[in-house]
Short mmCIF file of C-alpha atoms and ligand atoms in Angstrom, two decimals:
data_model
loop_
_atom_site.label_atom_id
_atom_site.label_comp_id
_atom_site.label_asym_id
_atom_site.label_seq_id
_atom_site.Cartn_x
_atom_site.Cartn_y
_atom_site.Cartn_z
CA UNK A 1 230.28 48.71 4.65
CA UNK A 2 231.72 46.60 1.88
CA UNK A 3 228.71 45.22 0.08
CA UNK A 4 229.19 45.81 -3.64
CA UNK A 5 230.48 43.19 -6.06
CA UNK A 6 232.94 45.64 -7.59
CA UNK A 7 234.56 46.28 -4.21
CA UNK A 8 235.74 42.69 -4.31
CA UNK A 9 236.51 42.58 -8.02
CA UNK A 10 239.64 42.78 -10.13
CA UNK A 11 239.17 44.38 -13.54
CA UNK A 12 241.24 43.74 -16.67
CA UNK A 13 241.54 46.38 -19.37
CA UNK A 14 241.59 45.29 -22.99
CA UNK A 15 242.76 47.53 -25.82
CA UNK A 16 240.78 45.63 -28.47
CA UNK A 17 242.88 46.82 -31.41
CA UNK A 18 245.93 45.09 -29.94
CA UNK A 19 244.58 42.09 -28.05
CA UNK A 20 243.83 39.28 -30.51
CA UNK A 21 243.16 39.34 -34.23
CA UNK A 22 240.84 36.58 -35.46
CA UNK A 23 240.57 37.28 -39.22
CA UNK A 24 244.17 38.18 -40.00
CA UNK A 25 243.60 41.79 -41.01
CA UNK A 26 246.17 42.86 -38.41
CA UNK A 27 243.58 44.44 -36.10
CA UNK A 28 242.40 42.83 -32.89
CA UNK A 29 238.65 42.17 -32.74
CA UNK A 30 235.72 40.91 -30.66
CA UNK A 31 235.91 37.26 -31.81
CA UNK A 32 239.58 37.44 -30.77
CA UNK A 33 238.56 38.49 -27.26
CA UNK A 34 236.01 35.65 -27.08
CA UNK A 35 238.76 33.23 -28.09
CA UNK A 36 240.88 34.40 -25.13
CA UNK A 37 238.18 34.36 -22.44
CA UNK A 38 239.43 31.12 -20.95
CA UNK A 39 242.87 32.67 -20.49
CA UNK A 40 241.29 35.61 -18.65
CA UNK A 41 239.23 33.23 -16.54
CA UNK A 42 242.42 31.42 -15.61
CA UNK A 43 243.96 34.70 -14.50
CA UNK A 44 240.86 35.13 -12.33
CA UNK A 45 239.55 38.58 -13.26
CA UNK A 46 235.91 39.52 -12.70
CA UNK A 47 235.33 42.08 -15.42
CA UNK A 48 236.83 43.33 -18.67
CA UNK A 49 236.92 47.01 -19.54
CA UNK A 50 237.09 47.35 -23.31
CA UNK A 51 238.59 50.51 -24.77
CA UNK A 52 236.08 51.84 -27.36
CA UNK A 53 234.81 49.42 -30.01
CA UNK A 54 232.29 51.77 -31.62
CA UNK A 55 232.50 53.02 -35.22
CA UNK A 56 235.17 55.72 -35.37
CA UNK A 57 237.43 57.44 -37.90
CA UNK A 58 240.21 56.52 -35.45
CA UNK A 59 241.89 59.89 -35.24
CA UNK A 60 242.31 59.01 -31.56
CA UNK A 61 241.91 55.24 -31.89
CA UNK A 62 238.25 55.00 -31.04
CA UNK A 63 238.08 57.84 -28.49
CA UNK A 64 236.45 59.77 -31.35
CA UNK A 65 233.11 58.00 -31.72
CA UNK A 66 230.91 58.43 -34.79
CA UNK A 67 228.12 56.05 -33.72
CA UNK A 68 227.52 55.28 -30.04
CA UNK A 69 225.17 52.39 -30.70
CA UNK A 70 227.17 50.47 -33.25
CA UNK A 71 230.27 48.29 -33.43
CA UNK A 72 233.17 49.21 -35.73
CA UNK A 73 233.30 46.80 -38.68
CA UNK A 74 236.99 46.12 -37.97
CA UNK A 75 236.03 44.79 -34.52
CA UNK A 76 233.04 42.70 -35.66
CA UNK A 77 229.28 43.05 -35.42
CA UNK A 78 226.67 43.71 -32.75
CA UNK A 79 226.06 39.94 -32.73
CA UNK A 80 229.72 39.44 -31.86
CA UNK A 81 229.34 41.97 -29.04
CA UNK A 82 226.27 40.19 -27.69
CA UNK A 83 228.07 36.87 -27.96
CA UNK A 84 231.01 38.32 -26.05
CA UNK A 85 228.72 39.54 -23.25
CA UNK A 86 227.09 36.11 -23.10
CA UNK A 87 230.30 34.04 -23.30
CA UNK A 88 231.89 36.23 -20.64
CA UNK A 89 228.79 35.91 -18.45
CA UNK A 90 229.05 32.10 -18.61
CA UNK A 91 232.52 32.49 -17.10
CA UNK A 92 231.27 34.98 -14.48
CA UNK A 93 233.04 37.86 -16.19
CA UNK A 94 231.32 41.17 -16.85
CA UNK A 95 231.92 43.52 -19.78
CA UNK A 96 232.51 47.21 -19.08
CA UNK A 97 232.07 49.67 -21.94
CA UNK A 98 234.15 52.80 -22.43
CA UNK A 99 231.80 55.79 -22.39
CA UNK A 100 233.22 58.80 -24.22
CA UNK A 101 230.66 61.54 -23.67
CA UNK A 102 232.79 64.64 -23.26
CA UNK A 103 233.10 64.75 -27.05
CA UNK A 104 232.17 62.87 -30.22
CA UNK A 105 233.97 62.46 -33.51
CA UNK A 106 233.52 65.28 -36.02
CA UNK A 107 232.07 62.52 -38.22
CA UNK A 108 229.21 61.82 -35.80
CA UNK A 109 225.88 62.64 -37.51
CA UNK A 110 225.11 65.11 -34.69
CA UNK A 111 228.18 67.17 -35.49
CA UNK A 112 227.71 66.92 -39.24
CA UNK A 113 224.24 68.43 -38.76
CA UNK A 114 225.41 70.89 -36.11
CA UNK A 115 227.92 72.56 -38.37
CA UNK A 116 225.52 72.99 -41.31
CA UNK A 117 223.57 75.83 -39.73
CA UNK A 118 222.96 77.56 -36.42
CA UNK A 119 219.29 76.67 -36.88
CA UNK A 120 219.95 72.92 -36.87
CA UNK A 121 218.41 71.14 -33.85
CA UNK A 122 221.86 69.60 -33.30
CA UNK A 123 223.76 72.89 -33.36
CA UNK A 124 223.48 73.32 -29.61
CA UNK A 125 224.67 69.77 -28.98
CA UNK A 126 228.14 71.35 -29.27
CA UNK A 127 229.85 74.46 -27.92
CA UNK A 128 230.11 77.44 -30.28
CA UNK A 129 231.52 80.95 -29.86
CA UNK A 130 231.91 83.95 -32.15
CA UNK A 131 235.50 84.42 -31.00
CA UNK A 132 238.02 81.92 -29.60
CA UNK A 133 239.65 82.50 -26.23
CA UNK A 134 243.02 81.27 -24.94
CA UNK A 135 241.90 77.72 -24.03
CA UNK A 136 244.46 75.13 -25.15
CA UNK A 137 243.67 71.59 -26.29
CA UNK A 138 245.04 68.72 -24.17
CA UNK A 139 246.88 67.56 -27.27
CA UNK A 140 248.40 71.06 -27.85
CA UNK A 141 247.32 74.09 -29.90
CA UNK A 142 244.14 76.19 -29.64
CA UNK A 143 241.00 74.42 -28.42
CA UNK A 144 238.86 76.28 -30.99
CA UNK A 145 238.32 75.62 -34.71
CA UNK A 146 236.41 77.86 -37.12
CA UNK A 147 233.52 76.60 -39.27
CA UNK A 148 232.85 79.00 -42.18
CA UNK A 149 229.28 77.66 -42.80
CA UNK A 150 228.12 78.99 -39.44
CA UNK A 151 230.74 81.69 -38.98
CA UNK A 152 231.62 80.41 -35.50
CA UNK A 153 234.27 78.44 -33.62
CA UNK A 154 233.59 75.13 -31.86
CA UNK A 155 235.38 73.90 -28.76
CA UNK A 156 237.54 70.76 -28.72
CA UNK A 157 239.62 70.02 -25.65
CA UNK A 158 241.39 67.24 -27.58
CA UNK A 159 242.01 66.93 -31.36
CA UNK A 160 239.96 69.18 -33.64
CA UNK A 161 238.25 66.01 -34.85
CA UNK A 162 236.84 65.59 -31.30
CA UNK A 163 234.28 68.40 -30.80
CA UNK A 164 233.12 68.78 -27.18
CA UNK A 165 229.48 68.09 -26.41
CA UNK A 166 227.42 70.82 -24.76
CA UNK A 167 226.30 69.36 -21.43
CA UNK A 168 224.23 72.44 -20.68
CA UNK A 169 221.79 71.31 -23.34
CA UNK A 170 219.09 69.04 -21.77
CA UNK A 171 218.23 67.54 -25.18
CA UNK A 172 221.81 66.46 -25.65
CA UNK A 173 221.92 64.93 -22.16
CA UNK A 174 218.70 63.05 -22.86
CA UNK A 175 220.17 61.58 -26.05
CA UNK A 176 223.27 60.43 -24.15
CA UNK A 177 221.17 58.80 -21.40
CA UNK A 178 219.06 56.97 -23.98
CA UNK A 179 222.26 55.61 -25.52
CA UNK A 180 223.56 54.51 -22.12
CA UNK A 181 220.30 52.73 -21.35
CA UNK A 182 220.56 50.92 -24.68
CA UNK A 183 223.87 49.43 -23.53
CA UNK A 184 222.71 48.73 -19.98
CA UNK A 185 219.74 46.79 -21.38
CA UNK A 186 222.20 44.52 -23.20
CA UNK A 187 223.48 43.32 -19.84
CA UNK A 188 226.83 45.06 -19.63
CA UNK A 189 228.60 45.28 -16.28
CA UNK A 190 229.21 49.02 -16.27
CA UNK A 191 231.01 51.98 -17.79
CA UNK A 192 234.43 53.57 -17.64
CA UNK A 193 233.75 57.26 -18.20
CA UNK A 194 236.39 58.96 -20.34
CA UNK A 195 237.66 62.39 -19.14
CA UNK A 196 234.41 62.76 -17.21
CA UNK A 197 235.68 65.63 -15.07
CA UNK A 198 235.55 67.87 -18.15
CA UNK A 199 231.78 67.74 -18.77
CA UNK A 200 231.01 70.57 -16.34
CA UNK A 201 233.30 73.00 -18.16
CA UNK A 202 232.67 76.73 -18.41
CA UNK A 203 234.85 77.74 -21.34
CA UNK A 204 234.22 81.47 -21.01
CA UNK A 205 235.70 81.40 -17.52
CA UNK A 206 238.53 79.11 -18.72
CA UNK A 207 237.22 76.35 -16.44
CA UNK A 208 237.66 72.90 -17.93
CA UNK A 209 238.08 70.36 -15.08
CA UNK A 210 235.69 70.15 -12.12
CA UNK A 211 233.24 72.77 -13.40
CA UNK A 212 230.39 73.90 -11.13
CA UNK A 213 227.68 71.70 -12.69
CA UNK A 214 229.77 68.52 -13.01
CA UNK A 215 228.23 66.75 -10.03
CA UNK A 216 224.68 67.79 -10.93
CA UNK A 217 225.14 66.13 -14.30
CA UNK A 218 226.55 62.98 -12.75
CA UNK A 219 223.71 62.74 -10.25
CA UNK A 220 221.23 63.14 -13.07
CA UNK A 221 223.07 60.52 -15.13
CA UNK A 222 223.01 58.14 -12.16
CA UNK A 223 219.27 58.66 -11.73
CA UNK A 224 218.45 58.30 -15.42
CA UNK A 225 220.75 55.39 -16.26
CA UNK A 226 223.09 53.18 -14.24
CA UNK A 227 221.54 53.95 -10.85
CA UNK A 228 218.88 51.45 -11.89
CA UNK A 229 221.38 48.62 -12.44
CA UNK A 230 223.90 46.74 -10.33
CA UNK A 231 226.91 47.91 -12.34
CA UNK A 232 230.30 49.49 -11.76
CA UNK A 233 231.17 52.99 -12.94
CA UNK A 234 234.67 54.44 -12.95
CA UNK A 235 235.43 57.96 -14.03
CA UNK A 236 238.70 59.14 -15.53
CA UNK A 237 239.49 62.27 -13.51
CA UNK A 238 242.95 63.75 -14.00
CA UNK A 239 242.00 66.63 -11.73
CA UNK A 240 240.89 64.64 -8.65
CA UNK A 241 242.20 65.14 -5.14
CA UNK A 242 240.96 62.88 -2.31
CA UNK A 243 238.35 65.54 -1.36
CA UNK A 244 237.10 65.69 -4.93
CA UNK A 245 237.09 61.88 -5.22
CA UNK A 246 234.77 61.75 -2.21
CA UNK A 247 232.26 63.85 -4.12
CA UNK A 248 232.10 61.24 -6.87
CA UNK A 249 232.28 58.07 -4.86
CA UNK A 250 231.00 58.91 -1.39
CA UNK A 251 228.29 56.44 -0.46
CA UNK A 252 225.48 58.97 -0.14
CA UNK A 253 226.44 60.82 -3.32
CA UNK A 254 224.80 58.56 -5.92
CA UNK A 255 227.32 59.36 -8.63
CA UNK A 256 230.09 56.92 -9.54
CA UNK A 257 231.52 53.79 -7.95
CA UNK A 258 235.04 55.22 -8.05
CA UNK A 259 237.42 57.36 -10.06
CA UNK A 260 240.85 56.93 -11.56
CA UNK A 261 243.06 59.50 -9.85
CA UNK A 262 246.41 60.32 -11.42
CA UNK A 263 248.38 61.94 -8.65
CA UNK A 264 250.81 59.02 -8.37
CA UNK A 265 251.09 58.83 -12.15
CA UNK A 266 252.30 62.44 -12.31
CA UNK A 267 255.21 61.99 -9.90
CA UNK A 268 257.84 61.53 -12.58
CA UNK A 269 257.13 64.81 -14.35
CA UNK A 270 258.48 68.22 -13.42
CA UNK A 271 255.98 70.23 -11.36
CA UNK A 272 253.87 72.60 -13.40
CA UNK A 273 255.07 71.11 -16.66
CA UNK A 274 253.69 68.48 -19.01
CA UNK A 275 254.07 64.71 -18.86
CA UNK A 276 256.90 64.89 -21.41
CA UNK A 277 259.08 66.86 -19.01
CA UNK A 278 260.65 63.99 -17.17
CA UNK A 279 261.92 63.71 -13.62
CA UNK A 280 263.14 60.71 -11.66
CA UNK A 281 260.64 59.03 -9.37
CA UNK A 282 261.22 59.28 -5.63
CA UNK A 283 259.72 56.09 -4.11
CA UNK A 284 258.98 57.87 -0.81
CA UNK A 285 256.87 60.41 -2.63
CA UNK A 286 254.96 57.58 -4.32
CA UNK A 287 254.41 55.93 -0.95
CA UNK A 288 253.16 59.19 0.54
CA UNK A 289 250.74 59.86 -2.29
CA UNK A 290 249.24 56.37 -2.44
CA UNK A 291 249.05 56.20 1.35
CA UNK A 292 247.26 59.54 1.46
CA UNK A 293 244.63 58.20 -0.96
CA UNK A 294 244.29 55.02 1.08
CA UNK A 295 243.73 56.85 4.33
CA UNK A 296 241.57 59.67 3.03
CA UNK A 297 239.11 57.52 1.12
CA UNK A 298 238.82 54.90 3.85
CA UNK A 299 235.09 54.73 4.60
CA UNK A 300 234.45 57.87 2.52
CA UNK A 301 234.84 56.72 -1.03
CA UNK A 302 236.53 53.97 -2.98
CA UNK A 303 239.95 53.76 -4.63
CA UNK A 304 240.89 52.37 -7.99
CA UNK A 305 244.36 50.80 -8.03
CA UNK A 306 246.38 50.87 -11.24
CA UNK A 307 249.83 51.26 -12.74
CA UNK A 308 248.97 51.06 -16.42
CA UNK A 309 246.39 51.85 -19.04
CA UNK A 310 246.34 52.50 -22.78
CA UNK A 311 247.64 56.06 -22.23
CA UNK A 312 250.58 55.23 -19.97
CA UNK A 313 254.01 53.70 -20.54
CA UNK A 314 254.61 50.17 -19.26
CA UNK A 315 255.17 50.23 -15.52
CA UNK A 316 258.18 47.86 -15.49
CA UNK A 317 260.03 50.14 -17.92
CA UNK A 318 258.88 53.15 -15.98
CA UNK A 319 259.32 52.43 -12.27
CA UNK A 320 260.62 48.88 -12.31
CA UNK A 321 263.60 47.55 -14.22
CA UNK A 322 263.16 46.13 -17.70
CA UNK A 323 266.80 45.18 -17.92
CA UNK A 324 267.94 42.63 -15.34
CA UNK A 325 264.95 42.49 -13.04
CA UNK A 326 261.97 42.47 -15.35
CA UNK A 327 259.99 39.73 -13.60
CA UNK A 328 261.21 40.52 -10.09
CA UNK A 329 260.43 44.22 -10.32
CA UNK A 330 257.10 43.43 -11.99
CA UNK A 331 256.21 41.18 -9.05
CA UNK A 332 257.29 43.84 -6.57
CA UNK A 333 255.05 46.42 -8.23
CA UNK A 334 252.10 44.02 -8.28
CA UNK A 335 252.52 43.00 -4.64
CA UNK A 336 252.87 46.61 -3.50
CA UNK A 337 249.64 47.70 -5.21
CA UNK A 338 247.39 44.66 -4.84
CA UNK A 339 247.31 44.58 -1.04
CA UNK A 340 245.88 48.10 -0.92
CA UNK A 341 242.20 48.90 -0.53
CA UNK A 342 240.29 49.50 -3.74
CA UNK A 343 239.54 47.85 -7.04
CA UNK A 344 242.69 46.78 -8.91
CA UNK A 345 242.90 47.21 -12.68
CA UNK A 346 245.32 45.16 -14.77
CA UNK A 347 246.13 46.39 -18.26
CA UNK A 348 246.61 43.75 -20.97
CA UNK A 349 250.16 42.40 -21.00
CA UNK A 350 250.94 43.74 -17.51
CA UNK A 351 250.45 40.22 -16.15
CA UNK A 352 253.20 38.86 -18.40
CA UNK A 353 255.54 41.80 -17.83
CA UNK A 354 255.35 43.55 -21.20
CA UNK A 355 257.72 46.51 -21.50
CA UNK A 356 258.10 49.72 -23.51
CA UNK A 357 258.96 49.64 -27.20
CA UNK A 358 261.41 52.40 -28.10
CA UNK A 359 261.35 53.96 -31.58
CA UNK A 360 264.20 55.58 -33.51
CA UNK A 361 262.17 58.16 -35.43
CA UNK A 362 258.80 59.91 -35.40
CA UNK A 363 257.76 57.98 -38.53
CA UNK A 364 257.41 54.85 -36.38
CA UNK A 365 254.90 56.56 -34.08
CA UNK A 366 251.13 56.10 -34.48
CA UNK A 367 249.68 58.07 -31.56
CA UNK A 368 248.16 61.47 -32.31
CA UNK A 369 249.21 62.92 -28.96
CA UNK A 370 252.89 62.16 -29.55
CA UNK A 371 252.69 63.56 -33.09
CA UNK A 372 251.07 66.79 -31.98
CA UNK A 373 253.56 67.25 -29.15
CA UNK A 374 256.50 66.52 -31.49
CA UNK A 375 255.36 69.03 -34.11
CA UNK A 376 254.71 71.84 -31.65
CA UNK A 377 257.87 71.34 -29.60
CA UNK A 378 260.06 71.04 -32.70
CA UNK A 379 258.84 74.51 -33.65
CA UNK A 380 259.60 75.71 -30.14
CA UNK A 381 263.26 74.70 -30.53
CA UNK A 382 263.54 71.27 -28.86
CA UNK A 383 265.88 68.78 -30.57
CA UNK A 384 264.60 65.60 -32.20
CA UNK A 385 266.66 63.57 -29.73
CA UNK A 386 265.02 65.23 -26.75
CA UNK A 387 261.57 64.71 -28.21
CA UNK A 388 262.16 61.05 -29.02
CA UNK A 389 263.49 60.50 -25.51
CA UNK A 390 260.23 61.88 -24.14
CA UNK A 391 258.14 59.77 -26.51
CA UNK A 392 260.09 56.63 -25.65
CA UNK A 393 259.58 57.29 -21.96
CA UNK A 394 255.97 58.46 -21.96
CA UNK A 395 254.41 57.96 -25.42
CA UNK A 396 251.10 56.11 -25.51
CA UNK A 397 252.20 53.65 -28.21
CA UNK A 398 254.30 51.95 -25.53
CA UNK A 399 251.11 50.44 -24.15
CA UNK A 400 249.49 49.78 -27.49
CA UNK A 401 251.80 47.27 -29.14
CA UNK A 402 250.01 43.98 -29.69
CA UNK A 403 249.68 41.42 -26.94
CA UNK A 404 252.45 38.80 -26.95
CA UNK A 405 250.79 35.39 -26.94
CA UNK A 406 253.50 33.00 -28.14
CA UNK A 407 256.81 32.69 -29.99
CA UNK A 408 255.41 32.54 -33.53
CA UNK A 409 256.16 35.24 -36.11
CA UNK A 410 253.69 37.89 -34.95
CA UNK A 411 253.55 36.47 -31.41
CA UNK A 412 250.17 34.84 -32.03
CA UNK A 413 248.46 38.22 -32.30
CA UNK A 414 247.85 37.95 -36.05
CA UNK A 415 249.00 36.08 -39.11
CA UNK A 416 248.58 39.27 -41.15
CA UNK A 417 250.42 42.58 -40.92
CA UNK A 418 249.82 44.06 -37.45
CA UNK A 419 248.51 47.65 -37.33
CA UNK A 420 251.37 48.52 -34.95
CA UNK A 421 254.55 46.43 -34.86
CA UNK A 422 254.61 43.43 -32.55
CA UNK A 423 257.45 43.84 -30.04
CA UNK A 424 258.64 40.27 -30.64
CA UNK A 425 260.47 38.87 -27.63
CA UNK A 426 262.05 35.49 -27.04
CA UNK A 427 261.29 35.85 -23.37
CA UNK A 428 257.96 37.63 -22.93
CA UNK A 429 254.80 35.77 -23.94
CA UNK A 430 251.69 34.24 -22.47
CA UNK A 431 252.97 30.85 -23.57
CA UNK A 432 256.20 31.20 -21.56
CA UNK A 433 254.38 32.73 -18.61
CA UNK A 434 251.92 29.87 -18.36
CA UNK A 435 254.65 27.25 -18.64
CA UNK A 436 256.71 28.67 -15.75
CA UNK A 437 255.08 28.19 -12.34
CA UNK A 438 257.25 31.04 -11.04
CA UNK A 439 256.22 33.59 -13.60
CA UNK A 440 254.71 37.02 -13.04
CA UNK A 441 251.42 35.67 -14.40
CA UNK A 442 251.08 33.39 -11.37
CA UNK A 443 251.93 36.27 -9.03
CA UNK A 444 248.94 38.14 -10.45
CA UNK A 445 246.79 35.01 -10.31
CA UNK A 446 247.73 34.50 -6.67
CA UNK A 447 247.08 38.15 -5.78
CA UNK A 448 243.62 37.97 -7.34
CA UNK A 449 242.88 34.75 -5.50
CA UNK A 450 244.08 36.15 -2.15
CA UNK A 451 241.75 39.14 -2.58
CA UNK A 452 238.85 36.71 -2.93
CA UNK A 453 239.91 34.70 0.12
CA UNK A 454 240.98 37.32 2.63
CA UNK A 455 238.54 40.03 3.74
CA UNK A 456 241.44 41.98 5.29
CA UNK A 457 242.61 42.92 1.76
CA UNK A 458 239.23 44.42 1.01
CA UNK A 459 238.27 45.87 4.36
CA UNK A 460 241.33 46.28 6.56
CA UNK A 461 242.40 49.73 7.77
CA UNK A 462 245.53 51.02 6.11
CA UNK A 463 248.55 52.32 7.98
CA UNK A 464 252.06 53.27 6.86
CA UNK A 465 254.98 51.70 8.70
CA UNK A 466 257.93 54.13 8.61
CA UNK A 467 261.30 52.81 7.42
CA UNK A 468 264.85 54.11 7.52
CA UNK A 469 265.63 53.72 3.84
CA UNK A 470 263.71 55.74 1.28
CA UNK A 471 263.45 52.84 -1.19
CA UNK A 472 261.97 50.43 1.36
CA UNK A 473 258.18 50.87 1.46
CA UNK A 474 256.09 49.16 4.12
CA UNK A 475 252.45 49.28 5.10
CA UNK A 476 250.00 47.25 7.09
CA UNK A 477 246.30 46.46 6.89
CA UNK A 478 244.39 45.87 10.10
CA UNK A 479 241.24 44.08 11.14
CA UNK A 480 240.38 43.04 14.70
CA UNK A 481 242.70 40.12 15.49
CA UNK A 482 244.49 40.32 12.14
CA UNK A 483 247.40 42.20 10.71
CA UNK A 484 248.74 42.06 7.16
CA UNK A 485 252.20 43.52 6.56
CA UNK A 486 253.50 44.34 3.07
CA UNK A 487 257.21 45.02 2.59
CA UNK A 488 258.79 46.02 -0.73
CA UNK A 489 262.23 47.11 -1.85
CA UNK A 490 261.55 49.64 -4.62
CA UNK A 491 265.09 49.53 -6.01
CA UNK A 492 267.87 47.50 -7.59
CA UNK A 493 269.99 48.10 -4.46
CA UNK A 494 269.72 46.01 -1.31
CA UNK A 495 267.55 47.34 1.49
CA UNK A 496 266.85 46.58 5.14
CA UNK A 497 263.77 46.03 7.19
CA UNK A 498 263.20 43.96 10.29
CA UNK A 499 259.80 42.76 11.27
CA UNK A 500 259.02 43.28 14.92
CA UNK A 501 257.39 39.86 14.97
CA UNK A 502 259.34 36.90 13.67
CA UNK A 503 258.16 35.27 10.51
CA UNK A 504 257.26 32.12 12.41
CA UNK A 505 254.21 33.62 14.01
CA UNK A 506 252.79 34.72 10.67
CA UNK A 507 251.98 33.17 7.30
CA UNK A 508 253.87 34.35 4.23
CA UNK A 509 251.14 34.95 1.66
CA UNK A 510 253.44 35.81 -1.20
CA UNK A 511 257.15 36.42 -1.74
CA UNK A 512 258.99 37.11 -4.99
CA UNK A 513 262.22 35.36 -3.93
CA UNK A 514 262.43 31.71 -3.05
CA UNK A 515 264.39 32.19 0.17
CA UNK A 516 263.83 32.85 3.84
CA UNK A 517 262.73 36.31 4.83
CA UNK A 518 265.69 38.14 6.36
CA UNK A 519 266.45 41.63 7.50
CA UNK A 520 268.38 42.32 4.31
CA UNK A 521 266.19 42.75 1.26
CA UNK A 522 267.45 41.75 -2.17
CA UNK A 523 266.85 44.03 -5.19
CA UNK A 524 263.08 44.43 -5.72
CA UNK A 525 262.32 41.90 -3.00
CA UNK A 526 258.69 42.02 -1.91
CA UNK A 527 256.51 39.99 0.41
CA UNK A 528 253.33 40.01 2.45
CA UNK A 529 252.78 38.32 5.81
CA UNK A 530 249.52 37.73 7.62
CA UNK A 531 249.50 37.59 11.43
CA UNK A 532 246.49 36.23 13.25
CA UNK A 533 245.91 36.39 17.01
CA UNK A 534 244.21 33.34 18.40
C1 GLC S 1 241.14 59.82 -22.35
C2 GLC S 1 241.54 58.55 -23.03
C3 GLC S 1 242.53 58.87 -24.10
C4 GLC S 1 241.88 59.80 -25.08
C5 GLC S 1 241.30 61.04 -24.39
C6 GLC S 1 240.34 61.76 -25.30
O1 GLC S 1 242.20 60.41 -21.69
O2 GLC S 1 242.01 57.63 -22.09
O3 GLC S 1 243.00 57.72 -24.74
O4 GLC S 1 242.84 60.23 -26.03
O5 GLC S 1 240.57 60.70 -23.26
O6 GLC S 1 239.19 60.98 -25.48
CA1 CA S 2 240.78 41.47 -37.10
#
């Protein structure tokens, strides 16, 4: 049964550092977000997920938190945060906080105490061993760092400045739940849970993802915190399969509302290798993977639907075409995803078709992950050219360049010096998008509106319709008496598809070309038709 508000919602992700600067220090901030709420209301989204805004030394841009219950000075104050929650609420928009509880910053007071002595009450908040084992950090290199004061190594599955919390310690869990309840009491709309599938780890057995106690912890967390509120929770789970996703989001499980799965996101990397090891996308494979998730979670869980986030390259540059078909391919990608079942997420700038920003040297790169990969692979014998090609295709900075608002010098993001260059464009901006009734922005607006109007988008059963050409992807959604057909050409070549029912008997809900629907599909052509029996 579809009864929850978040099953009907569309969520917009903000990377606060790059959204809107209000005091001209070159860093986006909370007053900047408040200033843009009317824009987000116009788009039609129901909730905003903010990447972390807590105090942080920013080794990993806020995903290394040094105070869970504060706001970083560069983003504003707690009053600004409360004002944001309130101003958003007035516009029927909820605020979702990013919850990073697999690790803290090494500057968090807990860790500072923990590493002073093994006797400290905070020592066991983290994971210590006399000897390191072969576990590798997600950012490369050993996952263990030695602390001479205590004569032991601590575990960090990311940078060494991000020590992993010890979830086996009930005191630590209690402290985390108290912090979560502090935020829930402020009236937030939920949490996005960073790398949550790592909290059940058993380092001695080299188990990181999906450890044996993971679901016990989540059930406890649900009971102690958000289970008492009408909020959304979405876990980042790189290791999820549909069976695993059911454990988190199955209705009787009392864990999370849904997870982000990454199976589709991994299709353009070589099997068994890392994201940097590129491979061309096969659209049929994409269709198979997303269809599998649609079918297998139907009635047994809930999908999240996304192309982008702050860790991923821009989807138009990745699987669309940022050359001649930027808007058309962007519309195709949006139409393909937004008629599926689940909760769609839009990442800032996606709705105006922002694209990747290539760099010519490593000095232009900010992101710690790209830097660590570059250093270690250079040692291993890769050429600089190869490494820059990987960074330009997959590096996280691609998503983190400031939002393009208008055609002024720094695109309306700041009047100061931006923390990361603004990818100035004569074409891409919110200003242009709003002025053109045919822009990608209005495709997204229409898709969000259709989801609110048509229950079939939320509830309909999903079925693949086979096609003869591998770049033509078709599916249908079904409710008694209703059928919604979605047809997309995932390529810059023409394609072919003939509807068994003529267009006349159905209503075209959306179409990215202003022409009649024919058997021949133009490059990136995409449309959806609703048939109703009467
Ligand atoms: C998640 C975040 C990413 C961060 C990592 C460590 O994957 O999305 O940005 O670097 O966790 O917190
Ligand atoms: Ca600022």
